[in-house]
Amino acid sequence: MQGYTYRNMNESTSSIRQVFNQLAAHYDTIFTNTDIGRMLRQRTHDLLNGMFTPGQTVLVLNCGTGEDVIHLARQGINVLASDNSEEMIKFAKIKVNQAGLNHMVEFRQINFDKLDYSLSSGETFDGIISNFGGINCSSDISQVVKNIADYLRPGGKLYLCIMGQFVPWEWLYLGVRGKYKRIYHRFRGSCIWRGQEIKYYSPAEIETYLSIHYRSTQCSGLGFLIPPSYAGKLFSKFPRVFYFLNWVEKHLETFFPIPLLSDHFVFKSIRK
Ligand SMILES: C[S@@+](CC[C@H](N)C(=O)[O-])C[C@H]1O[C@@H](n2cnc3c(N)ncnc32)[C@H](O)[C@@H]1O
């Protein structure tokens, strides 16, 4: 989930599902296909690569328009692609179809706050992933982390990419524009976006929730040296600088304090 999505904080809609239904047709234009979006996505795919092997089955939570679904399916991994937004699923289906990967992917509308509504007990996966801050939309992320464990086989792998709370890039970028309220909201740990509460976390808080059911193997920061995607204009002025910063960040992504001070952080964990 990118900062861009949280700019219009005064608009009100009745549910997060409706918000993303409205956003679905534009999502790839405003995030996926931007320079920063592509750079960040590549970094997440670098982190995902090697987690799963061909023939395994992975549940993709909040799949959005299906970028990660396609990435996994291309590697011969079976995917249950899910999202709460039927419009997001619609666009993901089109892309999966265009990629000729229908045979690798099943789609299901799943609300990760109510996994037991849509997954049968005993249905287990080799892996579960959630990318780009989808689960920051949950009202109780600790419960989601706990519930996911029921659907992962022992030794199964969990990948969570979560929006962080402390982002110096944002302090700088928004600070010089006088947008102190937005900085404060993230710092405080939540904001109201289109009538919905979005929460931000520190890696330490998520690690506490994970430690009950998982062995945390790695936490990486994403967006410490490179700016959030809404700073796209800055990127297009100095592309080489940002490609270089991305290269540096990639090599330092697991070192403290980078995960703590990044736009997103990624936990890769193993089910106990
Ligand atoms: C910022 S997008 C990320 C999409 C995708 N993971 C990506 O990497 O581009 C957040 C996604 O989370 C989904 N989402 C939000 N709340 C959800 C919920 N309770 N259950 C399932 N999906 C949800 C939205 O519909 C949206 O597709």
mmCIF file of C-alpha atoms and ligand atoms in Angstrom:
data_model
loop_
_atom_site.group_PDB
_atom_site.id
_atom_site.type_symbol
_atom_site.label_atom_id
_atom_site.label_comp_id
_atom_site.label_asym_id
_atom_site.label_seq_id
_atom_site.Cartn_x
_atom_site.Cartn_y
_atom_site.Cartn_z
ATOM 1 C CA MET A 1 0.000 0.000 0.000
ATOM 2 C CA GLN A 2 1.485 3.271 -1.028
ATOM 3 C CA GLY A 3 1.272 6.755 0.354
ATOM 4 C CA TYR A 4 -0.640 7.871 -2.732
ATOM 5 C CA THR A 5 -3.651 5.957 -1.566
ATOM 6 C CA TYR A 6 -3.848 7.887 1.636
ATOM 7 C CA ARG A 7 -3.821 11.398 0.346
ATOM 8 C CA ASN A 8 -7.549 12.108 0.114
ATOM 9 C CA MET A 9 -8.268 11.632 3.754
ATOM 10 C CA ASN A 10 -11.512 13.601 3.763
ATOM 11 C CA GLU A 11 -13.373 11.486 1.237
ATOM 12 C CA SER A 12 -15.732 9.020 2.788
ATOM 13 C CA THR A 13 -16.910 5.676 1.507
ATOM 14 C CA SER A 14 -18.668 2.999 3.426
ATOM 15 C CA SER A 15 -16.132 0.182 3.314
ATOM 16 C CA ILE A 16 -12.554 -0.586 2.426
ATOM 17 C CA ARG A 17 -13.896 -3.017 -0.188
ATOM 18 C CA GLN A 18 -15.744 -0.191 -1.930
ATOM 19 C CA VAL A 19 -12.689 2.042 -1.739
ATOM 20 C CA PHE A 20 -10.588 -0.527 -3.581
ATOM 21 C CA ASN A 21 -13.416 -1.351 -5.997
ATOM 22 C CA GLN A 22 -13.297 2.302 -7.049
ATOM 23 C CA LEU A 23 -9.504 2.315 -7.211
ATOM 24 C CA ALA A 24 -9.052 -0.966 -9.094
ATOM 25 C CA ALA A 25 -9.203 0.407 -12.668
ATOM 26 C CA HIS A 26 -6.510 3.010 -11.862
ATOM 27 C CA TYR A 27 -4.308 1.005 -9.525
ATOM 28 C CA ASP A 28 -1.787 -0.112 -12.135
ATOM 29 C CA THR A 29 -1.515 3.415 -13.571
ATOM 30 C CA ILE A 30 -0.959 5.131 -10.232
ATOM 31 C CA PHE A 31 1.266 2.485 -8.694
ATOM 32 C CA THR A 32 2.155 -0.741 -10.519
ATOM 33 C CA ASN A 33 3.337 0.832 -13.762
ATOM 34 C CA THR A 34 5.137 3.825 -12.264
ATOM 35 C CA ASP A 35 8.955 3.858 -12.154
ATOM 36 C CA ILE A 36 9.021 3.660 -8.364
ATOM 37 C CA GLY A 37 6.243 1.061 -8.339
ATOM 38 C CA ARG A 38 8.220 -1.165 -10.711
ATOM 39 C CA MET A 39 11.398 -0.727 -8.704
ATOM 40 C CA LEU A 40 9.664 -1.602 -5.438
ATOM 41 C CA ARG A 41 7.849 -4.550 -7.023
ATOM 42 C CA GLN A 42 11.109 -5.941 -8.346
ATOM 43 C CA ARG A 43 12.575 -5.720 -4.846
ATOM 44 C CA THR A 44 9.627 -7.645 -3.418
ATOM 45 C CA HIS A 45 9.987 -10.269 -6.145
ATOM 46 C CA ASP A 46 13.682 -10.592 -5.320
ATOM 47 C CA LEU A 47 12.591 -11.318 -1.742
ATOM 48 C CA LEU A 48 9.930 -13.807 -2.856
ATOM 49 C CA ASN A 49 12.224 -15.651 -5.253
ATOM 50 C CA GLY A 50 13.425 -18.924 -3.811
ATOM 51 C CA MET A 51 10.777 -19.046 -1.077
ATOM 52 C CA PHE A 52 8.628 -21.554 -2.981
ATOM 53 C CA THR A 53 9.256 -24.358 -5.421
ATOM 54 C CA PRO A 54 7.308 -25.432 -8.532
ATOM 55 C CA GLY A 55 4.301 -27.573 -7.656
ATOM 56 C CA GLN A 56 3.740 -25.927 -4.268
ATOM 57 C CA THR A 57 0.542 -24.025 -3.508
ATOM 58 C CA VAL A 58 0.552 -20.470 -2.237
ATOM 59 C CA LEU A 59 -2.318 -18.356 -0.953
ATOM 60 C CA VAL A 60 -1.960 -14.746 -2.070
ATOM 61 C CA LEU A 61 -3.918 -12.456 0.248
ATOM 62 C CA ASN A 62 -5.043 -9.009 -0.977
ATOM 63 C CA CYS A 63 -3.706 -9.850 -4.451
ATOM 64 C CA GLY A 64 -4.846 -6.558 -5.967
ATOM 65 C CA THR A 65 -4.430 -6.585 -9.743
ATOM 66 C CA GLY A 66 -2.430 -9.790 -9.636
ATOM 67 C CA GLU A 67 1.205 -8.819 -10.198
ATOM 68 C CA ASP A 68 2.530 -11.272 -7.592
ATOM 69 C CA VAL A 69 0.063 -13.945 -8.657
ATOM 70 C CA ILE A 70 1.534 -13.856 -12.169
ATOM 71 C CA HIS A 71 5.090 -13.781 -10.838
ATOM 72 C CA LEU A 72 4.532 -16.925 -8.754
ATOM 73 C CA ALA A 73 2.467 -18.763 -11.375
ATOM 74 C CA ARG A 74 5.205 -18.204 -13.974
ATOM 75 C CA GLN A 75 7.535 -20.165 -11.683
ATOM 76 C CA GLY A 76 5.184 -23.168 -11.741
ATOM 77 C CA ILE A 77 3.686 -22.381 -8.331
ATOM 78 C CA ASN A 78 -0.061 -23.012 -7.913
ATOM 79 C CA VAL A 79 -1.799 -19.929 -6.604
ATOM 80 C CA LEU A 80 -5.028 -19.302 -4.757
ATOM 81 C CA ALA A 81 -5.415 -15.594 -5.527
ATOM 82 C CA SER A 82 -7.674 -13.687 -3.172
ATOM 83 C CA ASP A 83 -8.822 -10.185 -2.442
ATOM 84 C CA ASN A 84 -11.774 -8.587 -0.713
ATOM 85 C CA SER A 85 -12.439 -6.354 -3.724
ATOM 86 C CA GLU A 86 -14.255 -8.040 -6.602
ATOM 87 C CA GLU A 87 -13.040 -5.283 -8.952
ATOM 88 C CA MET A 88 -9.399 -5.969 -8.065
ATOM 89 C CA ILE A 89 -10.051 -9.652 -8.730
ATOM 90 C CA LYS A 90 -11.654 -8.767 -12.077
ATOM 91 C CA PHE A 91 -8.506 -6.954 -13.238
ATOM 92 C CA ALA A 92 -6.232 -9.659 -11.848
ATOM 93 C CA LYS A 93 -8.205 -12.298 -13.772
ATOM 94 C CA ILE A 94 -7.777 -10.385 -17.034
ATOM 95 C CA LYS A 95 -4.009 -10.168 -16.519
ATOM 96 C CA VAL A 96 -3.654 -13.817 -15.538
ATOM 97 C CA ASN A 97 -5.645 -14.782 -18.618
ATOM 98 C CA GLN A 98 -3.478 -12.574 -20.863
ATOM 99 C CA ALA A 99 -0.371 -14.204 -19.363
ATOM 100 C CA GLY A 100 -1.786 -17.641 -20.284
ATOM 101 C CA LEU A 101 -1.667 -18.769 -16.657
ATOM 102 C CA ASN A 102 -5.317 -19.651 -15.977
ATOM 103 C CA HIS A 103 -4.356 -23.277 -15.328
ATOM 104 C CA MET A 104 -2.081 -22.227 -12.411
ATOM 105 C CA VAL A 105 -4.463 -19.850 -10.635
ATOM 106 C CA GLU A 106 -7.743 -20.138 -8.751
ATOM 107 C CA PHE A 107 -9.471 -16.928 -7.674
ATOM 108 C CA ARG A 108 -11.563 -16.537 -4.544
ATOM 109 C CA GLN A 109 -12.999 -13.435 -2.891
ATOM 110 C CA ILE A 110 -11.543 -13.585 0.624
ATOM 111 C CA ASN A 111 -11.599 -11.051 3.435
ATOM 112 C CA PHE A 112 -8.459 -11.723 5.477
ATOM 113 C CA ASP A 113 -10.283 -10.561 8.609
ATOM 114 C CA LYS A 114 -12.677 -13.487 8.106
ATOM 115 C CA LEU A 115 -10.535 -16.258 6.671
ATOM 116 C CA ASP A 116 -12.735 -18.995 8.102
ATOM 117 C CA TYR A 117 -15.687 -17.760 5.984
ATOM 118 C CA SER A 118 -13.890 -18.624 2.760
ATOM 119 C CA LEU A 119 -11.321 -21.290 3.618
ATOM 120 C CA SER A 120 -12.335 -24.679 4.900
ATOM 121 C CA SER A 121 -10.701 -25.997 8.055
ATOM 122 C CA GLY A 122 -7.909 -28.352 7.053
ATOM 123 C CA GLU A 123 -7.201 -26.364 3.888
ATOM 124 C CA THR A 124 -3.465 -25.677 4.190
ATOM 125 C CA PHE A 125 -0.877 -24.007 1.994
ATOM 126 C CA ASP A 126 2.873 -24.211 1.471
ATOM 127 C CA GLY A 127 2.982 -20.462 1.678
ATOM 128 C CA ILE A 128 0.913 -17.365 2.307
ATOM 129 C CA ILE A 129 1.853 -13.915 1.100
ATOM 130 C CA SER A 130 0.503 -10.390 1.491
ATOM 131 C CA ASN A 131 2.208 -7.593 -0.416
ATOM 132 C CA PHE A 132 2.278 -3.796 -0.232
ATOM 133 C CA GLY A 133 0.407 -3.054 2.918
ATOM 134 C CA GLY A 134 -2.907 -4.794 2.276
ATOM 135 C CA ILE A 135 -3.074 -5.967 5.855
ATOM 136 C CA ASN A 136 -2.493 -2.433 7.156
ATOM 137 C CA CYS A 137 -6.229 -2.142 6.351
ATOM 138 C CA SER A 138 -7.113 -4.718 9.012
ATOM 139 C CA SER A 139 -8.678 -3.516 12.244
ATOM 140 C CA ASP A 140 -6.735 -6.214 14.122
ATOM 141 C CA ILE A 141 -3.508 -7.269 12.430
ATOM 142 C CA SER A 142 -2.491 -9.440 15.403
ATOM 143 C CA GLN A 143 -5.618 -11.547 14.831
ATOM 144 C CA VAL A 144 -4.911 -11.851 11.097
ATOM 145 C CA VAL A 145 -1.350 -13.006 11.797
ATOM 146 C CA LYS A 146 -2.713 -15.528 14.295
ATOM 147 C CA ASN A 147 -5.492 -16.798 11.982
ATOM 148 C CA ILE A 148 -3.185 -17.205 8.996
ATOM 149 C CA ALA A 149 -1.213 -19.764 11.000
ATOM 150 C CA ASP A 150 -4.179 -22.177 10.853
ATOM 151 C CA TYR A 151 -3.819 -22.374 7.079
ATOM 152 C CA LEU A 152 -0.059 -22.826 6.820
ATOM 153 C CA ARG A 153 1.418 -26.299 7.041
ATOM 154 C CA PRO A 154 4.279 -26.688 9.574
ATOM 155 C CA GLY A 155 7.390 -25.423 7.802
ATOM 156 C CA GLY A 156 5.221 -23.386 5.443
ATOM 157 C CA LYS A 157 6.413 -19.876 4.631
ATOM 158 C CA LEU A 158 4.829 -16.548 5.334
ATOM 159 C CA TYR A 159 5.710 -13.313 3.531
ATOM 160 C CA LEU A 160 4.229 -10.065 4.870
ATOM 161 C CA CYS A 161 4.958 -6.626 3.407
ATOM 162 C CA ILE A 162 3.646 -4.009 5.822
ATOM 163 C CA MET A 163 3.638 -0.217 5.865
ATOM 164 C CA GLY A 164 5.928 1.158 8.519
ATOM 165 C CA GLN A 165 5.394 3.994 10.937
ATOM 166 C CA PHE A 166 8.608 6.008 10.739
ATOM 167 C CA VAL A 167 9.623 7.146 7.272
ATOM 168 C CA PRO A 168 12.306 9.895 7.133
ATOM 169 C CA TRP A 169 11.810 10.223 3.364
ATOM 170 C CA GLU A 170 8.198 11.163 4.004
ATOM 171 C CA TRP A 171 9.107 13.606 6.788
ATOM 172 C CA LEU A 172 11.401 15.360 4.319
ATOM 173 C CA TYR A 173 9.133 15.183 1.267
ATOM 174 C CA LEU A 174 5.940 16.210 3.028
ATOM 175 C CA GLY A 175 7.706 18.481 5.532
ATOM 176 C CA VAL A 176 9.041 20.851 2.857
ATOM 177 C CA ARG A 177 5.493 20.991 1.457
ATOM 178 C CA GLY A 178 4.065 21.873 4.869
ATOM 179 C CA LYS A 179 1.969 18.696 5.091
ATOM 180 C CA TYR A 180 2.693 18.109 8.760
ATOM 181 C CA LYS A 181 -0.682 16.485 9.496
ATOM 182 C CA ARG A 182 0.066 13.564 7.213
ATOM 183 C CA ILE A 183 3.458 13.070 8.813
ATOM 184 C CA TYR A 184 1.829 13.169 12.226
ATOM 185 C CA HIS A 185 -0.862 10.601 11.310
ATOM 186 C CA ARG A 186 1.660 8.019 10.201
ATOM 187 C CA PHE A 187 3.895 8.742 13.163
ATOM 188 C CA ARG A 188 0.907 8.328 15.486
ATOM 189 C CA GLY A 189 0.177 4.919 13.924
ATOM 190 C CA SER A 190 -3.078 5.456 12.033
ATOM 191 C CA CYS A 191 -4.935 7.676 9.631
ATOM 192 C CA ILE A 192 -8.481 7.944 8.348
ATOM 193 C CA TRP A 193 -8.514 7.485 4.599
ATOM 194 C CA ARG A 194 -11.823 7.737 2.734
ATOM 195 C CA GLY A 195 -13.605 7.050 5.981
ATOM 196 C CA GLN A 196 -11.510 3.965 6.791
ATOM 197 C CA GLU A 197 -8.848 3.568 9.432
ATOM 198 C CA ILE A 198 -5.435 2.513 8.108
ATOM 199 C CA LYS A 199 -2.843 1.483 10.662
ATOM 200 C CA TYR A 200 0.932 1.690 10.584
ATOM 201 C CA TYR A 201 3.323 -0.542 12.503
ATOM 202 C CA SER A 202 6.885 -0.915 13.633
ATOM 203 C CA PRO A 203 8.760 -4.155 12.826
ATOM 204 C CA ALA A 204 9.083 -4.840 16.572
ATOM 205 C CA GLU A 205 5.300 -4.880 17.045
ATOM 206 C CA ILE A 206 4.763 -7.270 14.138
ATOM 207 C CA GLU A 207 7.602 -9.483 15.354
ATOM 208 C CA THR A 208 5.799 -9.840 18.694
ATOM 209 C CA TYR A 209 2.682 -11.136 16.929
ATOM 210 C CA LEU A 210 4.681 -13.413 14.645
ATOM 211 C CA SER A 211 6.759 -14.946 17.405
ATOM 212 C CA ILE A 212 3.820 -16.991 18.711
ATOM 213 C CA HIS A 213 3.425 -19.153 15.616
ATOM 214 C CA TYR A 214 6.435 -18.415 13.440
ATOM 215 C CA ARG A 215 10.164 -18.351 13.371
ATOM 216 C CA SER A 216 11.060 -14.981 11.863
ATOM 217 C CA THR A 217 13.855 -15.519 9.465
ATOM 218 C CA GLN A 218 14.361 -12.095 7.973
ATOM 219 C CA CYS A 219 13.070 -8.541 8.077
ATOM 220 C CA SER A 220 13.934 -6.193 5.199
ATOM 221 C CA GLY A 221 13.237 -2.512 4.687
ATOM 222 C CA LEU A 222 11.780 -1.255 1.435
ATOM 223 C CA GLY A 223 11.795 2.490 0.800
ATOM 224 C CA PHE A 224 14.450 3.853 3.125
ATOM 225 C CA LEU A 225 16.668 5.512 0.507
ATOM 226 C CA ILE A 226 14.126 5.426 -2.307
ATOM 227 C CA PRO A 227 11.031 7.592 -1.870
ATOM 228 C CA PRO A 228 7.382 6.493 -1.669
ATOM 229 C CA SER A 229 5.687 6.143 -5.062
ATOM 230 C CA TYR A 230 3.920 9.502 -4.845
ATOM 231 C CA ALA A 231 7.322 11.153 -5.259
ATOM 232 C CA GLY A 232 7.416 9.958 -8.873
ATOM 233 C CA LYS A 233 8.220 13.412 -10.292
ATOM 234 C CA LEU A 234 11.374 13.548 -8.215
ATOM 235 C CA PHE A 235 12.331 10.140 -9.552
ATOM 236 C CA SER A 236 11.879 11.146 -13.184
ATOM 237 C CA LYS A 237 14.193 14.143 -12.650
ATOM 238 C CA PHE A 238 17.010 12.037 -11.227
ATOM 239 C CA PRO A 239 16.454 8.437 -12.357
ATOM 240 C CA ARG A 240 20.112 7.412 -12.163
ATOM 241 C CA VAL A 241 20.407 8.680 -8.610
ATOM 242 C CA PHE A 242 17.406 6.649 -7.538
ATOM 243 C CA TYR A 243 18.528 3.490 -9.344
ATOM 244 C CA PHE A 244 21.811 3.851 -7.471
ATOM 245 C CA LEU A 245 20.057 4.467 -4.136
ATOM 246 C CA ASN A 246 17.894 1.418 -4.794
ATOM 247 C CA TRP A 247 20.993 -0.681 -5.416
ATOM 248 C CA VAL A 248 22.571 0.533 -2.166
ATOM 249 C CA GLU A 249 19.341 0.008 -0.218
ATOM 250 C CA LYS A 250 18.923 -3.525 -1.577
ATOM 251 C CA HIS A 251 22.335 -4.464 -0.229
ATOM 252 C CA LEU A 252 21.636 -3.000 3.211
ATOM 253 C CA GLU A 253 17.923 -3.805 3.503
ATOM 254 C CA THR A 254 18.174 -6.160 6.484
ATOM 255 C CA PHE A 255 20.502 -3.980 8.565
ATOM 256 C CA PHE A 256 19.195 -1.969 11.508
ATOM 257 C CA PRO A 257 17.692 0.657 11.420
ATOM 258 C CA ILE A 258 16.643 0.309 7.762
ATOM 259 C CA PRO A 259 13.529 -1.877 8.332
ATOM 260 C CA LEU A 260 12.398 0.487 11.112
ATOM 261 C CA LEU A 261 12.785 3.595 8.942
ATOM 262 C CA SER A 262 11.336 2.362 5.637
ATOM 263 C CA ASP A 263 8.048 2.978 3.842
ATOM 264 C CA HIS A 264 7.414 -0.787 3.987
ATOM 265 C CA PHE A 265 9.114 -3.646 5.767
ATOM 266 C CA VAL A 266 8.938 -7.302 4.761
ATOM 267 C CA PHE A 267 8.927 -10.241 7.159
ATOM 268 C CA LYS A 268 9.749 -13.678 5.819
ATOM 269 C CA SER A 269 8.838 -16.264 8.442
ATOM 270 C CA ILE A 270 8.439 -19.992 8.820
ATOM 271 C CA ARG A 271 5.474 -21.709 10.490
ATOM 272 C CA LYS A 272 6.631 -23.532 13.628
HETATM 273 C C1 LIG B 1 -2.422 -1.441 -1.790
HETATM 274 S S1 LIG B 1 -3.320 -2.753 -2.428
HETATM 275 C C2 LIG B 1 -2.086 -3.993 -2.607
HETATM 276 C C3 LIG B 1 -2.446 -4.917 -3.714
HETATM 277 C C4 LIG B 1 -1.398 -5.951 -4.066
HETATM 278 N N1 LIG B 1 -1.054 -6.787 -2.935
HETATM 279 C C5 LIG B 1 -0.151 -5.368 -4.666
HETATM 280 O O1 LIG B 1 0.931 -5.799 -4.278
HETATM 281 O O2 LIG B 1 -0.234 -4.528 -5.560
HETATM 282 C C6 LIG B 1 -4.233 -3.352 -1.051
HETATM 283 C C7 LIG B 1 -5.161 -4.493 -1.404
HETATM 284 O O3 LIG B 1 -5.681 -5.012 -0.170
HETATM 285 C C8 LIG B 1 -7.014 -5.397 -0.390
HETATM 286 N N2 LIG B 1 -7.700 -5.483 0.902
HETATM 287 C C9 LIG B 1 -7.951 -4.498 1.774
HETATM 288 N N3 LIG B 1 -8.607 -4.977 2.844
HETATM 289 C C10 LIG B 1 -8.777 -6.305 2.649
HETATM 290 C C11 LIG B 1 -9.383 -7.346 3.390
HETATM 291 N N4 LIG B 1 -9.965 -7.112 4.570
HETATM 292 N N5 LIG B 1 -9.338 -8.602 2.908
HETATM 293 C C12 LIG B 1 -8.723 -8.854 1.713
HETATM 294 N N6 LIG B 1 -8.168 -7.904 0.935
HETATM 295 C C13 LIG B 1 -8.182 -6.637 1.403
HETATM 296 C C14 LIG B 1 -7.548 -4.319 -1.321
HETATM 297 O O4 LIG B 1 -8.734 -4.697 -1.966
HETATM 298 C C15 LIG B 1 -6.365 -4.104 -2.235
HETATM 299 O O5 LIG B 1 -6.437 -4.938 -3.359
#
